[in-house]
PDB file of C-alpha atoms in Angstrom:
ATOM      1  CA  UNK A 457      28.188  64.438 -64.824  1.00 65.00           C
ATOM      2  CA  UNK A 458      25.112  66.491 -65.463  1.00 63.00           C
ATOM      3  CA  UNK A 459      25.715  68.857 -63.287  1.00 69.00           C
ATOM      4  CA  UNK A 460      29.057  70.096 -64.653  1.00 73.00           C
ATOM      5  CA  UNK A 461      27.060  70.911 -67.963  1.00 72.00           C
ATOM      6  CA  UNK A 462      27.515  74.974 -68.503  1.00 73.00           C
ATOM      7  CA  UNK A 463      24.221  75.318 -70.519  1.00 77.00           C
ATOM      8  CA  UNK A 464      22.151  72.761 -67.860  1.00 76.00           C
ATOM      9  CA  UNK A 465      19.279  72.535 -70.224  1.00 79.00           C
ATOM     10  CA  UNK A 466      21.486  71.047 -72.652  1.00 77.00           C
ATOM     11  CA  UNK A 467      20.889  67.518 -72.057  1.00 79.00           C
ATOM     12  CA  UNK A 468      17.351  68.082 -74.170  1.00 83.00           C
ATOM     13  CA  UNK A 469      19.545  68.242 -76.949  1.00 84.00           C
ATOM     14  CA  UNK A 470      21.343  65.101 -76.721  1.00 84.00           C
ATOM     15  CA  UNK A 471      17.166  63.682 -76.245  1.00 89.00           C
ATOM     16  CA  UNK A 472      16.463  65.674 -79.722  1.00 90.00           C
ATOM     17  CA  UNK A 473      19.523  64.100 -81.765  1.00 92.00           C
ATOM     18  CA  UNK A 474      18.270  60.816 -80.988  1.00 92.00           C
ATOM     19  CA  UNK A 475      14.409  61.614 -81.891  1.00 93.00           C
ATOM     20  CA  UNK A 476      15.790  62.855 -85.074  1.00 93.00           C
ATOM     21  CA  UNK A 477      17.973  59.680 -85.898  1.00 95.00           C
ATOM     22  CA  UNK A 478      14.901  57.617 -84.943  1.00 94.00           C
ATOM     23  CA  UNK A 479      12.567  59.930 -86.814  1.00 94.00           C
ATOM     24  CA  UNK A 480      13.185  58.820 -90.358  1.00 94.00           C
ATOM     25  CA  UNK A 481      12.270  55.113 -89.362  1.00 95.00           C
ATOM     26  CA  UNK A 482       9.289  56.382 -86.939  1.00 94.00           C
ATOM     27  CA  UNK A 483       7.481  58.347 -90.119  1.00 93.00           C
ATOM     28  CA  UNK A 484       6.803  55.419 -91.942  1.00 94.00           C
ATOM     29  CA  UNK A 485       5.363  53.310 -88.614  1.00 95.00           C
ATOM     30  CA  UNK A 486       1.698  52.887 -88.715  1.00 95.00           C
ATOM     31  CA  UNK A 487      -0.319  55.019 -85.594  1.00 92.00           C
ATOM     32  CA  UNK A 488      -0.689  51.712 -83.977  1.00 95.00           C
ATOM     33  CA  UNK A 489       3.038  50.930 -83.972  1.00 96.00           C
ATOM     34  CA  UNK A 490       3.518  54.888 -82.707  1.00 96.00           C
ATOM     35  CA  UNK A 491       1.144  54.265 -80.030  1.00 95.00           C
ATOM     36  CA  UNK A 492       2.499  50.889 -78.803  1.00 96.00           C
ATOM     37  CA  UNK A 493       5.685  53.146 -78.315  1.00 95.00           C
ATOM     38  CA  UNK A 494       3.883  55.740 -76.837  1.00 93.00           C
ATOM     39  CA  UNK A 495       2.313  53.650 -74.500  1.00 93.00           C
ATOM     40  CA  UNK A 496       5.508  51.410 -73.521  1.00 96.00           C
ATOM     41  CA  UNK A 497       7.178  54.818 -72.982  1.00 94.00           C
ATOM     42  CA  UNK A 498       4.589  55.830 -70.507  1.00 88.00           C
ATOM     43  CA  UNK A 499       4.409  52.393 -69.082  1.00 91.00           C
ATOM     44  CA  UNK A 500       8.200  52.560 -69.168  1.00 92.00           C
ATOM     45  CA  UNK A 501       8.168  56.299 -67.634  1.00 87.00           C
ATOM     46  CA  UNK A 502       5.450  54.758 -64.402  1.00 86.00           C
ATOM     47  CA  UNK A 503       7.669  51.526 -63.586  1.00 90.00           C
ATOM     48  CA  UNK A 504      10.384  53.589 -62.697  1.00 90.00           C
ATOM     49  CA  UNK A 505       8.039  56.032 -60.852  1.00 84.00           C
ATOM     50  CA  UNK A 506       6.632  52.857 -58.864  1.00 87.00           C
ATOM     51  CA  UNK A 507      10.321  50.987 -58.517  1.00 90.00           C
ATOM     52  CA  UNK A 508      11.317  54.642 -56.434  1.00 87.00           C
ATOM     53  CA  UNK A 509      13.852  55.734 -58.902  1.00 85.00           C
ATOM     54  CA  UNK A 510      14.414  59.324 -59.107  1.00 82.00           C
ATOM     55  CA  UNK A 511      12.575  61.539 -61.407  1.00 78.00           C
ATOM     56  CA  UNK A 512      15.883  63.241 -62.302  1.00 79.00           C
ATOM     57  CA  UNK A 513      17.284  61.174 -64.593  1.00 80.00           C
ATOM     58  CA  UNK A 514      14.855  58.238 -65.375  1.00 82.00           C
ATOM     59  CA  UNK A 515      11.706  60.075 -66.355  1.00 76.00           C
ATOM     60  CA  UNK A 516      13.583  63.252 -67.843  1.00 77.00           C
ATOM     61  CA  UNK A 517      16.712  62.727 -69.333  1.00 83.00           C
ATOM     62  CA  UNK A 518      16.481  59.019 -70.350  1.00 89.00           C
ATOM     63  CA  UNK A 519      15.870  58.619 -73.733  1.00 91.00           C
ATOM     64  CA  UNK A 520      12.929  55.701 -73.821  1.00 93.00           C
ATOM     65  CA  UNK A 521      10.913  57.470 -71.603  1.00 91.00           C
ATOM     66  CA  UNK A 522      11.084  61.238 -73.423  1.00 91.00           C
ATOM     67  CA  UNK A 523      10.118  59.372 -76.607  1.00 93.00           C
ATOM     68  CA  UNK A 524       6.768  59.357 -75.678  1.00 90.00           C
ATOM     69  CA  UNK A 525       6.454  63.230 -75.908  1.00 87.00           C
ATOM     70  CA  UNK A 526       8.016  63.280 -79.588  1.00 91.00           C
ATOM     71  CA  UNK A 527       6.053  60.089 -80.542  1.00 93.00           C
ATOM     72  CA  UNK A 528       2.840  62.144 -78.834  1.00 90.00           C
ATOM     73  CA  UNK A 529       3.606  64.974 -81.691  1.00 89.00           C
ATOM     74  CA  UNK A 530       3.839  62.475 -84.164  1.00 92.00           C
ATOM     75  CA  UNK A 531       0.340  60.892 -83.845  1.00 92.00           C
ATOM     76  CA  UNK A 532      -1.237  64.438 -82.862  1.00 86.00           C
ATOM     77  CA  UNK A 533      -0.036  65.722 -86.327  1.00 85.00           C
ATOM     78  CA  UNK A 534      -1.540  62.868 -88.065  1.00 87.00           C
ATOM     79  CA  UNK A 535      -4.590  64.221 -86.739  1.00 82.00           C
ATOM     80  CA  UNK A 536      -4.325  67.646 -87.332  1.00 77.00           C
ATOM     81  CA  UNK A 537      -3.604  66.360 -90.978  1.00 79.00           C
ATOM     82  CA  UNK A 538      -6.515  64.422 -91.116  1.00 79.00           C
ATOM     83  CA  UNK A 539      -9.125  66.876 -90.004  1.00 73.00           C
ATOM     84  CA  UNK A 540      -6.938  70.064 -90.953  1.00 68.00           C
ATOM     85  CA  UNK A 541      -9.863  72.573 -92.326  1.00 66.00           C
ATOM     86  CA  UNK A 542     -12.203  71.265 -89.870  1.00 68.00           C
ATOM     87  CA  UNK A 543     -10.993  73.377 -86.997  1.00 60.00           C
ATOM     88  CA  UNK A 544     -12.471  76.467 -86.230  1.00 60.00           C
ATOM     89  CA  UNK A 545     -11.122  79.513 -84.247  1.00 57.00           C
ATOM     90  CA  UNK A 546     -13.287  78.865 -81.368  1.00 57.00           C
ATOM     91  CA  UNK A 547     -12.166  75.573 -80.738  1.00 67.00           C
ATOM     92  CA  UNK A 548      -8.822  76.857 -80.583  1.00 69.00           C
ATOM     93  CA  UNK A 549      -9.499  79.240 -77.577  1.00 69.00           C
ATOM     94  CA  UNK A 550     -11.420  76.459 -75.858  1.00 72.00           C
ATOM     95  CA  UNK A 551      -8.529  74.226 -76.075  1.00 72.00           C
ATOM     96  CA  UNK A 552      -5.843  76.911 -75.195  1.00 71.00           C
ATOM     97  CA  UNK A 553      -8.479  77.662 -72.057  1.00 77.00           C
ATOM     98  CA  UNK A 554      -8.664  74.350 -71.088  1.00 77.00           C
ATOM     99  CA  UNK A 555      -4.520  73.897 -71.125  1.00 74.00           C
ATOM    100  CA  UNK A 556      -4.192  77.298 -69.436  1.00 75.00           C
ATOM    101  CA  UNK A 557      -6.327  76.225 -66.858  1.00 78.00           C
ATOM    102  CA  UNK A 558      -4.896  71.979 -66.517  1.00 75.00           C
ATOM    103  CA  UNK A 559      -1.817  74.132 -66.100  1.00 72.00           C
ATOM    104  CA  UNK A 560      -3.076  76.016 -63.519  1.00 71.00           C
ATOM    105  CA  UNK A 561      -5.016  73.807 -61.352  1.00 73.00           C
ATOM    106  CA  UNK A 562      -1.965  70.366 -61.629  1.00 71.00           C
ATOM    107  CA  UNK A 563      -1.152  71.388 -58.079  1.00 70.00           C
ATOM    108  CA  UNK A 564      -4.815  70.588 -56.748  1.00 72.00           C
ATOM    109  CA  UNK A 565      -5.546  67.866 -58.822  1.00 69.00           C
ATOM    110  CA  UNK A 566      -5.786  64.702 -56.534  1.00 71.00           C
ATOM    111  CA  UNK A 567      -3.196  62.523 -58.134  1.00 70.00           C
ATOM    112  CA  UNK A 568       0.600  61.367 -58.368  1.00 73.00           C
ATOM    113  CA  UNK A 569       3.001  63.794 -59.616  1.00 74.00           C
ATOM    114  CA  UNK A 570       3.879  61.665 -62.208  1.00 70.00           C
ATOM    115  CA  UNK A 571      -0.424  61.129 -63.558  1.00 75.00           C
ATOM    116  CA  UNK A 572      -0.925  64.616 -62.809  1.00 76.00           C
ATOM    117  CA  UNK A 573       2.185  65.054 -65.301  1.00 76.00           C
ATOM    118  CA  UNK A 574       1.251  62.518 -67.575  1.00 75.00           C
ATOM    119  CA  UNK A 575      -2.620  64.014 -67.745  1.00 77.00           C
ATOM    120  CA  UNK A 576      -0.831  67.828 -68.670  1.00 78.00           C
ATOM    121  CA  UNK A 577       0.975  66.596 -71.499  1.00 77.00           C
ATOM    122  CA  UNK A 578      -1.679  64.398 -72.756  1.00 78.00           C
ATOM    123  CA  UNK A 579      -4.121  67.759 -72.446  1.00 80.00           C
ATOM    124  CA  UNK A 580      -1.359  69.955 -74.292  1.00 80.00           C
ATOM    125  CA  UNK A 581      -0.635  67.091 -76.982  1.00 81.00           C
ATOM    126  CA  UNK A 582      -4.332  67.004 -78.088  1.00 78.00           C
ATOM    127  CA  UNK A 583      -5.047  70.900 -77.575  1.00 79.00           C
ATOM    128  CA  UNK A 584      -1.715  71.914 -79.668  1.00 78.00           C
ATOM    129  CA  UNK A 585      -3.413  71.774 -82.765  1.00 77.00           C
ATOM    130  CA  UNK A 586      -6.494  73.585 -82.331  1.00 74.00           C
ATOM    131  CA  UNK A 587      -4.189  76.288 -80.674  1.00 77.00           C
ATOM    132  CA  UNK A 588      -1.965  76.225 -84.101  1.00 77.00           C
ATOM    133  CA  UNK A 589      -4.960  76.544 -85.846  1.00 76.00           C
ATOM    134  CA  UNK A 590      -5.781  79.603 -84.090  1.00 75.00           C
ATOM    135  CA  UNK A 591      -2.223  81.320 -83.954  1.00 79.00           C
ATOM    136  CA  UNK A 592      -0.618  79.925 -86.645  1.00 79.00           C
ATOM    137  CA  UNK A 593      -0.796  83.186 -89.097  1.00 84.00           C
ATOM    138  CA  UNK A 594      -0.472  85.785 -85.989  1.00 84.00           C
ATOM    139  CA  UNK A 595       2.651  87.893 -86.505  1.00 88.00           C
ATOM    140  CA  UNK A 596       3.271  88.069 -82.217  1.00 87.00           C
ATOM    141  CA  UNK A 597       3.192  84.088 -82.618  1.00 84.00           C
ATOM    142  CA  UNK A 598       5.900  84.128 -85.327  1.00 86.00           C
ATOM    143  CA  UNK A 599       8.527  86.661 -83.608  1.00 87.00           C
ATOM    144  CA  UNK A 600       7.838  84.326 -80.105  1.00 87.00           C
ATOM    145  CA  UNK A 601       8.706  81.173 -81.992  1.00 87.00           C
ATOM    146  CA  UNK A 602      11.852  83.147 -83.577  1.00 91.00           C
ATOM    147  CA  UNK A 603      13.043  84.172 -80.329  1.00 91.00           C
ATOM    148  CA  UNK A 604      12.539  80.200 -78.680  1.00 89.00           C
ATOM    149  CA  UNK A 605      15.735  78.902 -79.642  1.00 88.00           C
ATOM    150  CA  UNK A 606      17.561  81.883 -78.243  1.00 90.00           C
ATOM    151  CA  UNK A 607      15.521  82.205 -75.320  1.00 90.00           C
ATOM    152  CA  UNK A 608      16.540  78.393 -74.562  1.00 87.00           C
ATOM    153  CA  UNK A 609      20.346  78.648 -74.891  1.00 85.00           C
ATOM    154  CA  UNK A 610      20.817  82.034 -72.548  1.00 87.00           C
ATOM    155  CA  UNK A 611      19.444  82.333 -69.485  1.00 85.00           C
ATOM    156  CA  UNK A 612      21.577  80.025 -67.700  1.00 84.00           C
ATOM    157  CA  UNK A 613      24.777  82.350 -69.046  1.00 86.00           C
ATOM    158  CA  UNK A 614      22.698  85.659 -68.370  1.00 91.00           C
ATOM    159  CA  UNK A 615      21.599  84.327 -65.015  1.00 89.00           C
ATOM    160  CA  UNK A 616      25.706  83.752 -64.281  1.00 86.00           C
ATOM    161  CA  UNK A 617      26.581  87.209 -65.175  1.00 90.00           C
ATOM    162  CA  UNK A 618      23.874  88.869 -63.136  1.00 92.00           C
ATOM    163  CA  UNK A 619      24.967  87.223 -60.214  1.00 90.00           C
ATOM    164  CA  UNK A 620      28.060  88.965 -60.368  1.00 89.00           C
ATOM    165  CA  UNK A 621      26.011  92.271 -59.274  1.00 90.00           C
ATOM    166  CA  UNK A 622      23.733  92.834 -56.399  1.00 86.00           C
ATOM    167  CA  UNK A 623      20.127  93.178 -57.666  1.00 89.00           C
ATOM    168  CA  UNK A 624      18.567  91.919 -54.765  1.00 88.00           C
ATOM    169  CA  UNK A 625      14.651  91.086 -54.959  1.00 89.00           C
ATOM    170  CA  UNK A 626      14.812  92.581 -58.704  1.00 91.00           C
ATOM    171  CA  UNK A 627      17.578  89.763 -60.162  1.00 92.00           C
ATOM    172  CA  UNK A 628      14.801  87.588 -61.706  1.00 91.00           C
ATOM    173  CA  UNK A 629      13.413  89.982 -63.743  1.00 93.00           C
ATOM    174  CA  UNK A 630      17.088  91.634 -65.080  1.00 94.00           C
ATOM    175  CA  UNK A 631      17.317  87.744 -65.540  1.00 93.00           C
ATOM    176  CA  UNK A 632      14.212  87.754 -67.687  1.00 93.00           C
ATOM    177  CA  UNK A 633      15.204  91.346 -69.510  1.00 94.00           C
ATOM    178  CA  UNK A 634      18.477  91.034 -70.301  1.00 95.00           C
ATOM    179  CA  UNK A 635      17.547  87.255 -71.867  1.00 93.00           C
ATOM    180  CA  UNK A 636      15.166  88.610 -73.815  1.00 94.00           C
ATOM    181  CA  UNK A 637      17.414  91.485 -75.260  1.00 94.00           C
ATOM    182  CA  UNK A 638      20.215  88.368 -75.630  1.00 94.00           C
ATOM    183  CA  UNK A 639      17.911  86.191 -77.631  1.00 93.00           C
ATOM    184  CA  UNK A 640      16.945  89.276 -80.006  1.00 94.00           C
ATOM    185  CA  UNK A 641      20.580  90.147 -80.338  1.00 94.00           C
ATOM    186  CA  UNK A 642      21.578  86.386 -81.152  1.00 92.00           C
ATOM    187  CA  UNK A 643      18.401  85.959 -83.502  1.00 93.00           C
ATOM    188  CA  UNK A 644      19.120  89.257 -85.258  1.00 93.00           C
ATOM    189  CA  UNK A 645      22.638  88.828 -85.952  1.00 94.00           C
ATOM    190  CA  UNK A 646      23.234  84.842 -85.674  1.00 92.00           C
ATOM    191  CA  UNK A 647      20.460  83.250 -86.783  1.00 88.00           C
ATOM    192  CA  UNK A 648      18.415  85.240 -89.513  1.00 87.00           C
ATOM    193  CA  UNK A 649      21.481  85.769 -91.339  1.00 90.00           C
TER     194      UNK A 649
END
């Protein structure tokens, strides 16, 4: 039934609603509870990988096994919190270098898809808050986060209109344009107010 969804990238928000139901109980678990569920998820997440199920839905649109990534944000504010002040800005761009370049470079690295996947998010989980720490009072940072929300929910209704004109080789950047001007439209007149 996925597939008749209009905004296709909607099915993250039926994950979110029930990471915020579960939240409440999940902020008062000790780490070691939040990593016993972080690890079952990945363990989860792997079994399914090594039974041959399909990646599409099991390992991204199944609840128990996208818990790991908000249970990952969890623990990796607990740290921030705990050594928040310690942080410098240079250990920000190191870590945003060394995600940048994990990024980069998961094609060549010499494991499964889903390791090479599981190694990206663990980089990003434990570089996000150096990175925060570095961009966390920049006004460009600010206006990108604004625009996020926006800039999930319209492409896939922008990309449907464009296709109604011939662009040719150019369609993925009116894609990109006209998205962007969307989301600033629907952030300045929706969601500010």
């Amino acid at each position: 039934a996925h597939h008749l969804l209009f905004l296709s990238q909607g099915w993250s928000v039926a994950v979110e609603l029930w990471f915020y139901l579960c939240a409440p109980f999940l902020a008062q678990r000790s780490w070691k509870t939040l990593f016993a569920m972080f690890t079952a998820s990945i363990g989860l997440r792997v079994g399914f990988a090594y039974m041959g199920l399909p990646q599409d839905p099991w390992n991204y649109r199944f609840f128990p096994t996208e818990i790991n990534l908000f249970v990952a944000g969890m623990l990796v504010n607990r740290i921030y919190l705990y050594f928040r002040g310690k942080f410098r800005n240079v250990d920000g761009w190191a870590a945003l270098t060394i995600l940048l370049s994990s990024i980069v470079f998961a094609n060549f690295i010499p494991f499964t898809e889903v390791a090479t996947d599981i190694l990206v998010l663990a980089i990003t989980a434990i570089s996000l808050p150096f990175i925060f720490s570095l961009t966390k009072n920049n006004r460009w940072d600010r206006a990108i986060g604004d625009l996020s929300y926006p800039l999930y929910l319209c492409p896939t209704v922008v990309t449907i209109a464009v296709r109604e004109f011939d662009f040719g080789a150019q369609e993925g950047l009116v894609v990109v344009a006209l998205s962007l001007i969307v989301s600033v439209a629907i952030y300045r007149l929706v969601e500010s107010p």
